mmCIF file of C-alpha atoms in Angstrom:
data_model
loop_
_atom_site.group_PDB
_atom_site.id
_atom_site.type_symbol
_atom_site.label_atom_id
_atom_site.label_comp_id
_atom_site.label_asym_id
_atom_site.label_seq_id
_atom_site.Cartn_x
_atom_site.Cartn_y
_atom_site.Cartn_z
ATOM 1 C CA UNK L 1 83.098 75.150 121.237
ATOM 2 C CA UNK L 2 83.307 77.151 124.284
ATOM 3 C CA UNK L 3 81.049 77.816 127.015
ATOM 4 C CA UNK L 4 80.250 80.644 129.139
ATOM 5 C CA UNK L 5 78.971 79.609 132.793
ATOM 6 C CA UNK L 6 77.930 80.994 136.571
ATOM 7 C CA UNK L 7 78.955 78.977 139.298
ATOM 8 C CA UNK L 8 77.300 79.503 142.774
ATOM 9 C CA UNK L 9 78.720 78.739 146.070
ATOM 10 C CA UNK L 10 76.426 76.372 147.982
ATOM 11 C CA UNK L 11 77.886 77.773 151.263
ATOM 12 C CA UNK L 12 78.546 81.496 150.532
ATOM 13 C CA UNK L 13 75.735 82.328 147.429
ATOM 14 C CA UNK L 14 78.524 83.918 145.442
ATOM 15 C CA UNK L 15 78.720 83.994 142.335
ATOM 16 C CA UNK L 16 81.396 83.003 139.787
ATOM 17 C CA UNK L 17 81.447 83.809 135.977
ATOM 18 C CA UNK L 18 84.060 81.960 133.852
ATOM 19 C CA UNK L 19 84.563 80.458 130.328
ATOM 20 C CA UNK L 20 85.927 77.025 129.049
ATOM 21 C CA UNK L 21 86.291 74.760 126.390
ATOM 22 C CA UNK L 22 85.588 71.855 128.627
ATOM 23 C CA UNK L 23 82.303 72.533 131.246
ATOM 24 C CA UNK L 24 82.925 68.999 133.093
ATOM 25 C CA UNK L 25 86.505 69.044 133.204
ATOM 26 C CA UNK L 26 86.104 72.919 134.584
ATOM 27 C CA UNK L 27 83.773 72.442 137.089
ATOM 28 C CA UNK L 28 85.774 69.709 138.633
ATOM 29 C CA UNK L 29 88.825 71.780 139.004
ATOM 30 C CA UNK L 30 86.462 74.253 140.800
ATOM 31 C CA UNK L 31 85.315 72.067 143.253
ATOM 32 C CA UNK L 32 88.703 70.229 143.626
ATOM 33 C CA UNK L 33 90.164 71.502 146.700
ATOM 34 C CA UNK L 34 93.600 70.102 145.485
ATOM 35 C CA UNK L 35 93.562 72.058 142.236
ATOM 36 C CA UNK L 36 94.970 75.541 142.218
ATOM 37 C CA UNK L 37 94.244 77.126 139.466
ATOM 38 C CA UNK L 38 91.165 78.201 139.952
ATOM 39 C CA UNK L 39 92.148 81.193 142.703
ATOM 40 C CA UNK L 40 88.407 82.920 143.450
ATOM 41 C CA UNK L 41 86.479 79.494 143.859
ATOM 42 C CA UNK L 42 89.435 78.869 147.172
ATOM 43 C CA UNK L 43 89.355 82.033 148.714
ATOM 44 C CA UNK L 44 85.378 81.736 149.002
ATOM 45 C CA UNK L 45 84.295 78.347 150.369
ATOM 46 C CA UNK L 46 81.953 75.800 148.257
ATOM 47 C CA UNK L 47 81.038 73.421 147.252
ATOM 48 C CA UNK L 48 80.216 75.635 143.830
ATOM 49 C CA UNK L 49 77.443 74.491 141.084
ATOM 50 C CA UNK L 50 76.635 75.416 137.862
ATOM 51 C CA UNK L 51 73.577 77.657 137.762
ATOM 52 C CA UNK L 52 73.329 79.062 133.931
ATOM 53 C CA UNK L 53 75.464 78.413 130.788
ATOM 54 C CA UNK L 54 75.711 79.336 127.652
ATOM 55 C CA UNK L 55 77.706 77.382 124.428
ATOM 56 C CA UNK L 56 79.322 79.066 121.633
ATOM 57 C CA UNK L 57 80.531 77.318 118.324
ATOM 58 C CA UNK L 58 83.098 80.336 117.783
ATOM 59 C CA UNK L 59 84.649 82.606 120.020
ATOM 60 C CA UNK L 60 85.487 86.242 118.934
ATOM 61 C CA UNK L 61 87.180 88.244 121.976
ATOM 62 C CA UNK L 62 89.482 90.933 121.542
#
């Protein structure tokens, strides 16, 4: 299953769309300031929450 989410910066009000297999696990690494692999949710400051999502059994991108 996969999942389709917004993230909002509590600090900033940006927004950030992204997709994952695991929600929790993602939205940890977002907020982790020791975690770089999630490049957008550094450069603008947080802390970021989840604001709408969306889960899919399949995905079918091209």
């Amino acid at each position: 299953m996969y999942w389709v989410y917004i993230l909002q910066s509590t600090t900033t009000q940006r927004y950030y769309c992204g997709y994952t297999d695991d929600l929790d696990r993602r939205l940890k690494q977002h907020n982790d300031p020791d975690y770089h692999g999630t490049r957008t949710t550094k450069v603008f400051s947080g802390p970021w929450e989840l604001i709408w999502q969306l889960n899919k059994i399949h995905w079918q991108g091209r």
